[in-house]
Short mmCIF file of C-alpha atoms and ligand atoms in Angstrom, two decimals:
data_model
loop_
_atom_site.label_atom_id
_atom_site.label_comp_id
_atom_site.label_asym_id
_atom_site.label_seq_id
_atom_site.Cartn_x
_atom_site.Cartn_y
_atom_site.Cartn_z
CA UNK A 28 9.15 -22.94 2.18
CA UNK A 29 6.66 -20.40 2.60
CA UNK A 30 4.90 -17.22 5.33
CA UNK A 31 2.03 -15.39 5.18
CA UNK A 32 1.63 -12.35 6.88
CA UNK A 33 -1.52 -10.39 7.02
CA UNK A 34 -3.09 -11.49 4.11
CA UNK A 35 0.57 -11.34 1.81
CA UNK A 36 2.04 -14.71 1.28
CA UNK A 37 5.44 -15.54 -0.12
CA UNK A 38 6.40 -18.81 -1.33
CA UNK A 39 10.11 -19.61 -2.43
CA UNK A 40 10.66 -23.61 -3.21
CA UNK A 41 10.79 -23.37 -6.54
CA UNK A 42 13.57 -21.16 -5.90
CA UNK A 43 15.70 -21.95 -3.00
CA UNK A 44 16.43 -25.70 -4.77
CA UNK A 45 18.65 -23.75 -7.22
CA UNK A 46 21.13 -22.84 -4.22
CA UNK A 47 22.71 -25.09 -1.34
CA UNK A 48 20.95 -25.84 1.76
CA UNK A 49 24.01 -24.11 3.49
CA UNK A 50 23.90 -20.96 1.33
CA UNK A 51 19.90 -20.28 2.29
CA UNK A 52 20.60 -20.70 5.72
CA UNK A 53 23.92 -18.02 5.21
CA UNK A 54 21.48 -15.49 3.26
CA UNK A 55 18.40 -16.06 6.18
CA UNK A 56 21.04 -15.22 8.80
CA UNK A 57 22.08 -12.09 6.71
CA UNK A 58 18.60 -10.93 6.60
CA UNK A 59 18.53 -11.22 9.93
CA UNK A 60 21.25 -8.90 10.59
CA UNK A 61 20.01 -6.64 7.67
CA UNK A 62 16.76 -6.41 9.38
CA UNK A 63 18.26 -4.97 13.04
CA UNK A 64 20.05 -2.67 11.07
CA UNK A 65 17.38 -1.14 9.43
CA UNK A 66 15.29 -1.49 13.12
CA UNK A 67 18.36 -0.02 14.76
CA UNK A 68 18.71 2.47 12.57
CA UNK A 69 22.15 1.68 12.30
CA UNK A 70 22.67 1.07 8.76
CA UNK A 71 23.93 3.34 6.22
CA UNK A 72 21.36 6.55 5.31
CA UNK A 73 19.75 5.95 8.14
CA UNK A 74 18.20 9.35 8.44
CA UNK A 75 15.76 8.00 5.68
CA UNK A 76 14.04 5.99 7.97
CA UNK A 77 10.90 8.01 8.06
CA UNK A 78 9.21 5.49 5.83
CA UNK A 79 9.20 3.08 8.44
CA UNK A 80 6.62 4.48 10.38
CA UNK A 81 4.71 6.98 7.92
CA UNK A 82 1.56 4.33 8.28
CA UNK A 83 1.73 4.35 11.94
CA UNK A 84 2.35 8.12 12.26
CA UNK A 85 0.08 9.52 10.03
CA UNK A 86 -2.96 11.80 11.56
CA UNK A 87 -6.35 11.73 11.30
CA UNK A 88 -5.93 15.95 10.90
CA UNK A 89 -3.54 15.20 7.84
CA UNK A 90 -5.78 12.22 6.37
CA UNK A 91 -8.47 15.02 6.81
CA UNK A 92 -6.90 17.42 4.90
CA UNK A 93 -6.32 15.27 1.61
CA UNK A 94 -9.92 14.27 1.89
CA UNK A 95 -11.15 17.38 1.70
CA UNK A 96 -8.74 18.67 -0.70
CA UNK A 97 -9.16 15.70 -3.21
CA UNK A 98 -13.13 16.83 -3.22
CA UNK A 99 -12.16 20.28 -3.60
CA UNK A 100 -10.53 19.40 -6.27
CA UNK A 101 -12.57 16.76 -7.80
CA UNK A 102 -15.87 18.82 -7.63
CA UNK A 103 -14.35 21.53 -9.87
CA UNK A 104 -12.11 19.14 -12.72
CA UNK A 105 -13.35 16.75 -15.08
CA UNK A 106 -9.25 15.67 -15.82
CA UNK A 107 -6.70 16.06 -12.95
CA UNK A 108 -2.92 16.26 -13.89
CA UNK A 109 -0.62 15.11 -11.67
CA UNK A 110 2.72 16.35 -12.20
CA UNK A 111 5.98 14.50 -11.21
CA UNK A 112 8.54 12.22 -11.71
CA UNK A 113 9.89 8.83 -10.52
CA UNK A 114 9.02 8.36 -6.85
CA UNK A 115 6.70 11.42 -7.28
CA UNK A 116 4.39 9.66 -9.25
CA UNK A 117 4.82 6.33 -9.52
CA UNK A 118 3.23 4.82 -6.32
CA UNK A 119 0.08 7.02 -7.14
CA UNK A 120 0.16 5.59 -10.99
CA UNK A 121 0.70 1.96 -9.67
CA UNK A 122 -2.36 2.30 -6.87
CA UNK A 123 -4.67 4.20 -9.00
CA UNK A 124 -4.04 2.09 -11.94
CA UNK A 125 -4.08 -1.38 -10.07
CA UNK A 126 -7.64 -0.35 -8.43
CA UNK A 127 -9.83 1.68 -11.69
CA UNK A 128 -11.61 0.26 -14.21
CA UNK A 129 -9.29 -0.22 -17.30
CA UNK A 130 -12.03 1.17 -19.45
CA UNK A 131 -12.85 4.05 -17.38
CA UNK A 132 -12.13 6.10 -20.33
CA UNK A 133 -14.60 4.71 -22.01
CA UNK A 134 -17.27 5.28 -19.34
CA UNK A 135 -17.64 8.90 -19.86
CA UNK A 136 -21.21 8.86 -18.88
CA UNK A 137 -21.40 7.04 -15.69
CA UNK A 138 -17.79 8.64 -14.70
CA UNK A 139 -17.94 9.85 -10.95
CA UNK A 140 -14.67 11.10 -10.56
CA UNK A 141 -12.45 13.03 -12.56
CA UNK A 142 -9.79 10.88 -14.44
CA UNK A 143 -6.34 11.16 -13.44
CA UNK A 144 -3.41 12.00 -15.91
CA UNK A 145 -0.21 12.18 -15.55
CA UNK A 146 2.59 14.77 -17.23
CA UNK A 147 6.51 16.29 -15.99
CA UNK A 148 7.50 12.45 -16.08
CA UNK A 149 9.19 13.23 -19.54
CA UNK A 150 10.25 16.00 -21.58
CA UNK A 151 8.19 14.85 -24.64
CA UNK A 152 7.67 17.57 -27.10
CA UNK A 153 4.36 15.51 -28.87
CA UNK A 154 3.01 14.12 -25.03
CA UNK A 155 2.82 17.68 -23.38
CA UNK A 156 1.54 19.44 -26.78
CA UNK A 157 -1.34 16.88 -27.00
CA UNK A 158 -2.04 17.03 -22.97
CA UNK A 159 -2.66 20.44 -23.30
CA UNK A 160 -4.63 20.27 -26.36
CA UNK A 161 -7.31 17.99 -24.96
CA UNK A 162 -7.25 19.81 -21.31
CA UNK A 163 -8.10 23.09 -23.27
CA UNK A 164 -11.43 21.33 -24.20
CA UNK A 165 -12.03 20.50 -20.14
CA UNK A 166 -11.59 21.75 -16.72
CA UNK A 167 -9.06 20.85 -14.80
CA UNK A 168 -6.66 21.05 -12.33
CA UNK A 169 -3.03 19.94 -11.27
CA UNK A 170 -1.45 18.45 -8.36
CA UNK A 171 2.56 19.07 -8.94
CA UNK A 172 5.04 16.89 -6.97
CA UNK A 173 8.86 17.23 -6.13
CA UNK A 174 10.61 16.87 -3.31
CA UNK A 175 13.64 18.40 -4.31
CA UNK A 176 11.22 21.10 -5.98
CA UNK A 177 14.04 21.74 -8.76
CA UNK A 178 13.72 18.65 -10.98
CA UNK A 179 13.59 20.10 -14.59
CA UNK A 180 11.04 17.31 -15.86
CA UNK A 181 8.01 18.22 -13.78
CA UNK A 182 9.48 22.27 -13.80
CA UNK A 183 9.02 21.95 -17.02
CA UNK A 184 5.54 20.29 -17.25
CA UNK A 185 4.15 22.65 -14.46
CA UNK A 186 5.40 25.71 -16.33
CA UNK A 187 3.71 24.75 -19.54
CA UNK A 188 0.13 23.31 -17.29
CA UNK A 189 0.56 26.93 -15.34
CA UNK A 190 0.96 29.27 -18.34
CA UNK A 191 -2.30 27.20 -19.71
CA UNK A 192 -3.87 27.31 -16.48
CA UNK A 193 -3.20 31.41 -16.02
CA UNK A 194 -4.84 31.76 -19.92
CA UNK A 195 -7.81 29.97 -19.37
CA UNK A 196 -8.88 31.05 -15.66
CA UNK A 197 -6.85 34.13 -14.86
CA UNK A 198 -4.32 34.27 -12.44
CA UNK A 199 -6.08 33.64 -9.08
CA UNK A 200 -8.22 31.37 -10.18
CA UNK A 201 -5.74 29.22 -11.52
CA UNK A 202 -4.06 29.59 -8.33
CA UNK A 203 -6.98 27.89 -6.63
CA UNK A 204 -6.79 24.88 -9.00
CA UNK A 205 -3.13 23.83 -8.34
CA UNK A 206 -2.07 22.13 -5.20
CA UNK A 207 1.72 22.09 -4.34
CA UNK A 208 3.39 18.63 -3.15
CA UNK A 209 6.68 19.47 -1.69
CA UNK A 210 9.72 19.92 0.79
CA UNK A 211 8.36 21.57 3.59
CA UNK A 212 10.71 24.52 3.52
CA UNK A 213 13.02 24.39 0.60
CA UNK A 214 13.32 24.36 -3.41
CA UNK A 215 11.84 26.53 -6.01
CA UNK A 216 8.38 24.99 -5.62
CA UNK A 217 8.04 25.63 -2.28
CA UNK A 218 8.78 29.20 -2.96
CA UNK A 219 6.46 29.92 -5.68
CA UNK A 220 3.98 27.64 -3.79
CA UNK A 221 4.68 30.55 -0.49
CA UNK A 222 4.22 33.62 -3.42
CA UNK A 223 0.92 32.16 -5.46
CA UNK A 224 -0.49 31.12 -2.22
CA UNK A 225 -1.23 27.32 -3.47
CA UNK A 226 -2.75 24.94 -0.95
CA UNK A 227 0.34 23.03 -0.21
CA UNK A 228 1.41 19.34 1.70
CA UNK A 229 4.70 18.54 2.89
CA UNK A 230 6.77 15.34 1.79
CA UNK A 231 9.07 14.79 5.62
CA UNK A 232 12.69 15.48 5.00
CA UNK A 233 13.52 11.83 6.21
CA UNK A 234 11.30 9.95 3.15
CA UNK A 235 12.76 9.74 -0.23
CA UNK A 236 10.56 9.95 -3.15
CA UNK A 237 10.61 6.31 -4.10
CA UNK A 238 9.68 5.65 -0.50
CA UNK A 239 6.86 8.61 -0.54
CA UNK A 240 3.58 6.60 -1.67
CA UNK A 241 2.06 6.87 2.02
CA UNK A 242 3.08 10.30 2.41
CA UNK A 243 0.55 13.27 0.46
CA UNK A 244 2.55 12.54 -2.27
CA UNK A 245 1.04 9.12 -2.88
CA UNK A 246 -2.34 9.90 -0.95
CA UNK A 247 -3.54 13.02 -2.74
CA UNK A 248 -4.08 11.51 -6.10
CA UNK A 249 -4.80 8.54 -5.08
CA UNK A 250 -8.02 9.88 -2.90
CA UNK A 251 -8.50 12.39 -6.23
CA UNK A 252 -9.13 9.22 -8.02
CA UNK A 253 -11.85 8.50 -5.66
CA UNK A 254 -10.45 5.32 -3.47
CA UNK A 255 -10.10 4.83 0.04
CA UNK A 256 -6.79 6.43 1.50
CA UNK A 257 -8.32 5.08 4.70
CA UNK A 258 -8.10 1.91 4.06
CA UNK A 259 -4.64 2.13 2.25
CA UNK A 260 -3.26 3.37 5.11
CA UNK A 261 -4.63 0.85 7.53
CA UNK A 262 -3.39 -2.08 5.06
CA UNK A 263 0.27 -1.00 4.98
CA UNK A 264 -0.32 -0.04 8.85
CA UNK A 265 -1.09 -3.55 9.78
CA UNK A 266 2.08 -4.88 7.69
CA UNK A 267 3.79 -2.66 9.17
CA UNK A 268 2.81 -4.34 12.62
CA UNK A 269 3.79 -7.18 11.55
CA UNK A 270 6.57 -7.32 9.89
CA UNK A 271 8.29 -4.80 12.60
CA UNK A 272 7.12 -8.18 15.16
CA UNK A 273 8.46 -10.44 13.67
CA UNK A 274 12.24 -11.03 13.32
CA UNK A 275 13.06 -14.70 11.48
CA UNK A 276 12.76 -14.92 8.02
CA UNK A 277 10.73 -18.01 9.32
CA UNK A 278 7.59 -16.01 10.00
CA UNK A 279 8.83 -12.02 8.15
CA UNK A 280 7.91 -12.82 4.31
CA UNK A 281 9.76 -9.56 3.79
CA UNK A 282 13.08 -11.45 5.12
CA UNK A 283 12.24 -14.51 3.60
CA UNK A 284 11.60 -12.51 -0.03
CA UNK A 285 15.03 -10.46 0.95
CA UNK A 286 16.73 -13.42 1.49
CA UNK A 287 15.85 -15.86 -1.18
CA UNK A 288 16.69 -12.87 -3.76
CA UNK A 289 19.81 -12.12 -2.48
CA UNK A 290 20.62 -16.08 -2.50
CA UNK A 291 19.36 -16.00 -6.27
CA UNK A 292 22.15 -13.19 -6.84
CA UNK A 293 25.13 -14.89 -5.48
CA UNK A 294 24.04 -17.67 -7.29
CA UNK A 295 24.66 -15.88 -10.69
CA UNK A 296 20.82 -14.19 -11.25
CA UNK A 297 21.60 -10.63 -11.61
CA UNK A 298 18.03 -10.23 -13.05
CA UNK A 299 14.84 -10.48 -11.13
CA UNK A 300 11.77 -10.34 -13.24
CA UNK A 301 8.27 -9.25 -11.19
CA UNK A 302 5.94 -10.35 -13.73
CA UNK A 303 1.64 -10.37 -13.05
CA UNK A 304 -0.76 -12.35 -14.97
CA UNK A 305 -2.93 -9.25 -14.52
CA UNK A 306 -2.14 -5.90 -16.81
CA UNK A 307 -3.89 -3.61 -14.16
CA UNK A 308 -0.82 -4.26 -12.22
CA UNK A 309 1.36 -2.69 -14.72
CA UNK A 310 2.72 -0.05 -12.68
CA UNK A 311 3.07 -1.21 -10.07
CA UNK A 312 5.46 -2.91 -11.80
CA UNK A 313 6.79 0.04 -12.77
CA UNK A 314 7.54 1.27 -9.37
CA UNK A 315 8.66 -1.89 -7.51
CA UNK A 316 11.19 -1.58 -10.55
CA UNK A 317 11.98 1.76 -9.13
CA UNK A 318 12.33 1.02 -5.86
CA UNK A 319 14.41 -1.60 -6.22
CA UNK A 320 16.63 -0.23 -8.67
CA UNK A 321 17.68 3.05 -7.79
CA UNK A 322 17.71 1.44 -3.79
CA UNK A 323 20.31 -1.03 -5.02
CA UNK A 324 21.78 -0.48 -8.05
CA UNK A 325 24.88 1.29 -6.99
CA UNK A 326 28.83 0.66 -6.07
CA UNK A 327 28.86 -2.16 -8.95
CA UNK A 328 26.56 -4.23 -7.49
CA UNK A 329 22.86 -5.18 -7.80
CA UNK A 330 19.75 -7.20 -8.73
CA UNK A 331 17.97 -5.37 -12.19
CA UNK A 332 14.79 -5.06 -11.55
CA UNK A 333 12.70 -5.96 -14.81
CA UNK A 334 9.20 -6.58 -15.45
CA UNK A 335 6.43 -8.53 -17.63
CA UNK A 336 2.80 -8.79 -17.62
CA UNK A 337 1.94 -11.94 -18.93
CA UNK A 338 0.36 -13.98 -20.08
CA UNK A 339 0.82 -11.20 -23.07
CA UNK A 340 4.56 -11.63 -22.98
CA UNK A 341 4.80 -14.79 -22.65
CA UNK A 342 4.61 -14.60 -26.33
CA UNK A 343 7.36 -11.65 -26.79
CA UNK A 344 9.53 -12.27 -23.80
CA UNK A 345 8.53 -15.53 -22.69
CA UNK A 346 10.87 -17.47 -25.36
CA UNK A 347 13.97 -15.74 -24.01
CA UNK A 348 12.67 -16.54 -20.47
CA UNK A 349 12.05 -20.36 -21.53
CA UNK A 350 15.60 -20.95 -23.18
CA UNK A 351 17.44 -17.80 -23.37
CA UNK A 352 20.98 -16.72 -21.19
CA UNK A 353 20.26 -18.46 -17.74
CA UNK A 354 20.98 -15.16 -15.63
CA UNK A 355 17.24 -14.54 -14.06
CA UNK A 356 15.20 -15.56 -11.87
CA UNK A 357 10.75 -14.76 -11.62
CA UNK A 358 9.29 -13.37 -9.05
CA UNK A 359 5.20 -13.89 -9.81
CA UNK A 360 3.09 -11.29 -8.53
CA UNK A 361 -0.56 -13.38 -8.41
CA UNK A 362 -4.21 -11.40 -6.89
CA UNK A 363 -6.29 -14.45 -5.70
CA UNK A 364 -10.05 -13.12 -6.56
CA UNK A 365 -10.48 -11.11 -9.53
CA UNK A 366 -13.03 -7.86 -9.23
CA UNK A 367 -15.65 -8.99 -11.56
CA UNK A 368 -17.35 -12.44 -12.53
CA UNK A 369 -16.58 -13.76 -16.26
CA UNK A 370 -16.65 -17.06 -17.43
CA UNK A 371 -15.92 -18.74 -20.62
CA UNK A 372 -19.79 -19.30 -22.21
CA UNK A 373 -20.90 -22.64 -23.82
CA UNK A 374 -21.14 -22.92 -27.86
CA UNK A 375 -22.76 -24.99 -28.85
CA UNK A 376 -20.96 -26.01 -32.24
CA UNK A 377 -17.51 -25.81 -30.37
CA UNK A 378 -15.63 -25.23 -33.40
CA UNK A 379 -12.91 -23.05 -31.47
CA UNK A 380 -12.43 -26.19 -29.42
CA UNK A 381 -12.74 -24.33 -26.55
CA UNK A 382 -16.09 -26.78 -24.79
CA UNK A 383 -13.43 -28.22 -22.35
CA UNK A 384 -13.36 -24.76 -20.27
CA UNK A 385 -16.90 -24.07 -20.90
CA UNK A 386 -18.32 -22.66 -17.91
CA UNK A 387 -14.64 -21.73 -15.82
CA UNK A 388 -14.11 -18.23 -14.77
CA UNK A 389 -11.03 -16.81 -16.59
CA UNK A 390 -9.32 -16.49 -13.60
CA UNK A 391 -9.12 -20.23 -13.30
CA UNK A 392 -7.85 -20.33 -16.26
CA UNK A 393 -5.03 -17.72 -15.80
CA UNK A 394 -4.82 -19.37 -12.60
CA UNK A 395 -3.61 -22.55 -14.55
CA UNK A 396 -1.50 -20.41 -17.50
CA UNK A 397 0.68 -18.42 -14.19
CA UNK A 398 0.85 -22.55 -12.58
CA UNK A 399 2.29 -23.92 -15.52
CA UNK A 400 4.12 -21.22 -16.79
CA UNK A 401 6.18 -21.35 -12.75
CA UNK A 402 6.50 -25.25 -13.82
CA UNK A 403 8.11 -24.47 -17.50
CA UNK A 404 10.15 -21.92 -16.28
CA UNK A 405 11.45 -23.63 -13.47
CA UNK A 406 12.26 -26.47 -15.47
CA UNK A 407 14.24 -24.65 -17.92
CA UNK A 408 16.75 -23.80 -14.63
CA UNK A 409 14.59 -20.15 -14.21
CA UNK A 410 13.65 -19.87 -10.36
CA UNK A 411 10.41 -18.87 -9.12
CA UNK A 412 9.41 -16.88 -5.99
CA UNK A 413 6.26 -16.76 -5.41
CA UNK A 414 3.74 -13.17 -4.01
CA UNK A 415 0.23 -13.10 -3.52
CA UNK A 416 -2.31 -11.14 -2.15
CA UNK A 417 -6.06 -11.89 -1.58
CA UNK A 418 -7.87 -8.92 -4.00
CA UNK A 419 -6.79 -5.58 -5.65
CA UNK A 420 -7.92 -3.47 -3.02
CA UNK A 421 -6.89 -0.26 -1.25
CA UNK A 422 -5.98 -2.20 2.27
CA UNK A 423 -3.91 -5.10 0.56
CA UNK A 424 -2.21 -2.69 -1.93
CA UNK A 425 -1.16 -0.25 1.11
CA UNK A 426 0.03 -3.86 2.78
CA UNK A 427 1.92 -5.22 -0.73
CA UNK A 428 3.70 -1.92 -0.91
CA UNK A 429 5.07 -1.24 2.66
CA UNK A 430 6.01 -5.04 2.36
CA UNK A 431 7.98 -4.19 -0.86
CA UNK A 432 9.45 -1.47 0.97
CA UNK A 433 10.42 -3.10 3.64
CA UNK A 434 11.89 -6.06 1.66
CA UNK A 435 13.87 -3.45 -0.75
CA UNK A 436 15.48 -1.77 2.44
CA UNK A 437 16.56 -5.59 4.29
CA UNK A 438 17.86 -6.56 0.66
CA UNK A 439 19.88 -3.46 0.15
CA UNK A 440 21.77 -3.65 3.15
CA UNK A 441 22.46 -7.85 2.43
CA UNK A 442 23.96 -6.12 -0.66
CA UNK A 443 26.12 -4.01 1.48
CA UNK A 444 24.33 0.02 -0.58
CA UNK A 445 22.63 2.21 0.92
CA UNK A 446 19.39 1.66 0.38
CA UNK A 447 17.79 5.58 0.41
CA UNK A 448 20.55 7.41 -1.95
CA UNK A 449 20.47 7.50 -5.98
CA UNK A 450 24.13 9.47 -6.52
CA UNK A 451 23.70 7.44 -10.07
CA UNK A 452 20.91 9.55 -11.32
CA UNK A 453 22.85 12.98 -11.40
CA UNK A 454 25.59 12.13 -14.22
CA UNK A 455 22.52 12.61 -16.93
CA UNK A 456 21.60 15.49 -15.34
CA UNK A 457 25.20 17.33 -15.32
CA UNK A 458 25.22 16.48 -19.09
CA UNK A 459 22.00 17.20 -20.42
CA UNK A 460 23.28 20.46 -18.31
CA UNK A 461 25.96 21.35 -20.07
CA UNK A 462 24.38 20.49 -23.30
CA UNK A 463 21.68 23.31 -22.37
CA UNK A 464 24.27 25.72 -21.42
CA UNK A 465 22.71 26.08 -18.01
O1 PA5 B 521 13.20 8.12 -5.47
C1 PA5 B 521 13.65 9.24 -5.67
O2 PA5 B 521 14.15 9.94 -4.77
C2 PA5 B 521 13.58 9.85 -7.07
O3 PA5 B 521 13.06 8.96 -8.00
C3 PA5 B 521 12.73 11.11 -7.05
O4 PA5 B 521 11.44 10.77 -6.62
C4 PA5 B 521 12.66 11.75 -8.44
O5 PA5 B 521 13.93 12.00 -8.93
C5 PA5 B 521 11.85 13.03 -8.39
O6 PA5 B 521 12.43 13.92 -7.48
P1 PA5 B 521 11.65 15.18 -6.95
O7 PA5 B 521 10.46 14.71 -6.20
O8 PA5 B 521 12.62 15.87 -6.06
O9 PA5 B 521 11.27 16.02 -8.14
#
C-alpha cells in the first residue's frame, strides 16, 4: 500500500507483511482517532498546537521582516553564528544543510552569502575556542535562539560570541550585529534582548522548539543562508492543506506513516532507522531524530529514533542491519532528481570493470544500491517504509517537514504521550546543577 500527497509519497508493503492483516487495520483505525484528537485539540498538551497552523498563519509583514533582516545581516558578515540548541537549531541545520552546496566552503571566491555556523549546541571547551579563533579573522554576526531564554548551552555560547563581539566592535556596534530569537515576554534573553536593544523575533508560546522550524526560529537562518523562506513556507502550507483534508490513512500519508510505525512497534521494533542514500540529508536526520524522540520517548514507552546515511554505512552499520538482533525496522528517506548532472564516464581500458555503468547518472545507480539494499534488508526479516520527495528544494523540504510533524504528533498520541512535553530532559540538568554548585 501506498499515498501521495502533494508531491510526498509513502509506501509501506514491504512493511505491513511483517504484521497481521487484522493488526494494520487496528493501528489505521487508531490513527484515525489519533488524528481527531490532535484536530480537536483534545489530546493531551494540547495548548501546543500552534504548530498546526504556523504555515497557514504566518504574515507577509513577519515574512518581511526576516527578509530584510537576513540582508541586514548578510550584507555586513562574511560567517553568521547561529546560536542554539536542539529544536533551536536543528530544523535550520537540517534545511540549510539539505539545500547548500556541500563544498561551499571550498568556494570562497564565488561565495554569495555568508556561511552559516553553528555554536551553544555543546559546551565544548576545543569547539567554542576554535569558533572564536577563526571568527576573530572575519566579520560576523550572531543570531541566538531559546525559547526558554535560560538554557545554559547557548547562555554559554552567546556569552563567550558577545564578550568577542563587544572587543572587536564596541558595545553598540556589536549590539547591531546580534539578533535575539526568543519568548516573546519572558527569560533572561528576552531581558537583555529589551536592555541592549537587539532586533528581536518572537517564538509563540503555543510552539515548542522541536516544532519551531516555520516559526523565525527556523526562517531567519535559513533566509541568512540565502534560500527561499517563501517557498518553504508555501511547501509545508500546501501539506498542511492537505493533510488537515484528508482523514483515512487511505489518502493522509502522515496516518498511513503513523500507523504502519506504530504497527512495527507492537510487533516488537522498538527501533526505527530513517536512513538517506544522500549525506546532504544528514540533519535532517538529525532532527526528525529529535522530533520523534523527545515527542515520544516518555512514560516507558517509545519508538528510538536512529539514523544512517548510506550507502556509507552500509559498510559500518549495514552488517548489524543485515543479520544483527531483529528489533528494527527502515524507514528510507529517497529525493527523486538529484541537483546536478554526473554520470559515470567511459574508459576505455575498463580495468576497474566498471564499462557496464558507463554512461548512467549516479543517481541511477544509488537508485539501484537504496532498491536492493530495501530487498536485502527486507529479506533478512528488517521492514521497510518507504518516503520520497521529488527534489531537495525549499517548497518540498517545508512540505517533508510539516508532514514529519504532523506524523510525529498522530504517532504520539497512538502511543498514548504527550506529544509536545520533554519532562525527561531536566534530570541532566538538575545534576550537572548540583555538580556546578548553582
Ligand atoms: O524541543 C524542545 O523543546 C527542546 O529541544 C528545546 O528546543 C531545547 O531544549 C532548547 O530550548 P530553548 O530554545 O528554550 O533554549
Amino acid at each position: 500500500m501506498e499515498n501521495t500527497l502533494n508531491h510526498i509519497r509513502v509506501g509501506v508493503e514491504n512493511a505491513v507483511p511483517f504484521a497481521g492483516a487484522d493488526e494494520f487495520e487496528a493501528a489505521k483505525s487508531n490513527a484515525v482517532k489519533a488524528y481527531n484528537e490532535l484536530l480537536n485539540v483534545s489530546g493531551a498538551g494540547n495548548d501546543f498546537l500552534g504548530w498546526l497552523d504556523l504555515p497557514s498563519d504566518i504574515s507577509k509583514n513577519l515574512i518581511g521582516e526576516i527578509e530584510e533582516t537576513a540582508y541586514y545581516l548578510r550584507r555586513k558578515s562574511d560567517v553568521i553564528v547561529v546560536v542554539g540548541i536542539g529544536g533551536s537549531y536543528l530544523g535550520s541545520r537540517a534545511v540549510i544543510e539539505a539545500l547548500q552546496d556541500s563544498f561551499k566552503f571550498l568556494h570562497k571566491k564565488k561565495r554569495r552569502y555568508p556561511m552559516i555556523v553553528f555554536a551553544g549546541q555543546n559546551i565544548s571547551e576545543d569547539y567554542h575556542a576554535e569558533l572564536i579563533d577563526a571568527l576573530d579573522r572575519l566579520k560576523y554576526s550572531v543570531i541566538v535562539i531559546s525559547k526558554s531564554g535560560t538554557t545554559t548551552e547557548p547562555a554559554i555560547a552567546f556569552r563567550l560570541l558577545r564578550a568577542n563581539l563587544i572587543k572587536k566592535y564596541g558595545h553598540e556596534v556589536a549590539a547591531s550585529r546580534i539578533v535575539a530569537v526568543t519568548d516573546g515576554s519572558k527569560g533572561a534573553l528576552k531581558s537583555l534582548a529589551d536592555k541592549e536593544r537587539y532586533r528581536t523575533f518572537v517564538i509563540p508560546d503555543d510552539v515548542g522548539g522541536r516544532y519551531s522550524v516555520l516559526s523565525p526560529a527556523g526562517l531567519l537562518p535559513i533566509a541568512c543562508a540565502g534560500f527561499d523562506i517563501k517557498q518553504f513556507i508555501k511547501g509545508a502550507e500546501e501539506m498542511e492543506t492537505a493533510l488537515r483534508g484528508h482523514d483515512k490513512p487511505e489518502d493522509n500519508p502522515a496516518m498511513l506513516y503513523a500507523a504502519t510505525r506504530n504497527l512495527l512497534y507492537q510487533n516488537g521494533k522498538a527501533i526505527e532507522m530513517l536512513v538517506s542514500f544522500n549525506p546532504s540529508l544528514a540533519y535532517f536526520i538529525e532532527w526528525w531524530k529529535q522530533l520523534f524522540g523527545e515527542s515520544e520517548g516518555k512514560e516507558n514507552k517509545g519508538i528510538f529514533p536512529a539514523g544512517a546515511v548510506y550507502s556509507t554505512d552500509l559498510h559500518s552499520l549495514g552488517q548489524f542491519v543485515q543479520e544483527g538482533a531483529r528489533n528494527l525496522f527502515e524507514t528510507f528517506l529517497w529525493i527523486e532528481k538529484p541537483k546536478k548532472n554526473l554520470s559515470v564516464p567511459m574508459e576505455k581500458s575498463n580495468q576497474d570493470g566498471l564499462d557496464y555503468i558507463a554512461g548512467k547518472n549516479l543517481n541511477y545507480v544509488n537508485e539501484k544500491a537504496m532498491l536492493g539494499t530495501i530487498k536485502a534488508h527486507k529479506d533478512g526479516g528488517v521492514p521497510c517504509i518507504t518516503i520520497s520527495a521529488p527534489e531537495l528544494r525549499e517548497k518540498y523540504l517545508g512540505a517533508l517537514m510539516y508532514f514529519f510533524e504532523f506524523s510525529c504528533a498522530i504517532s504520539a498520541y497512538m502511543l498514548g504521550v504527550n506529544p509536545f512535553n520533554q519532562p525527561g530532559v531536566e534530570a541532566y540538568k538538575k545534576n550537572m546543577f548540583n555538580l556546578l554548585g548553582k
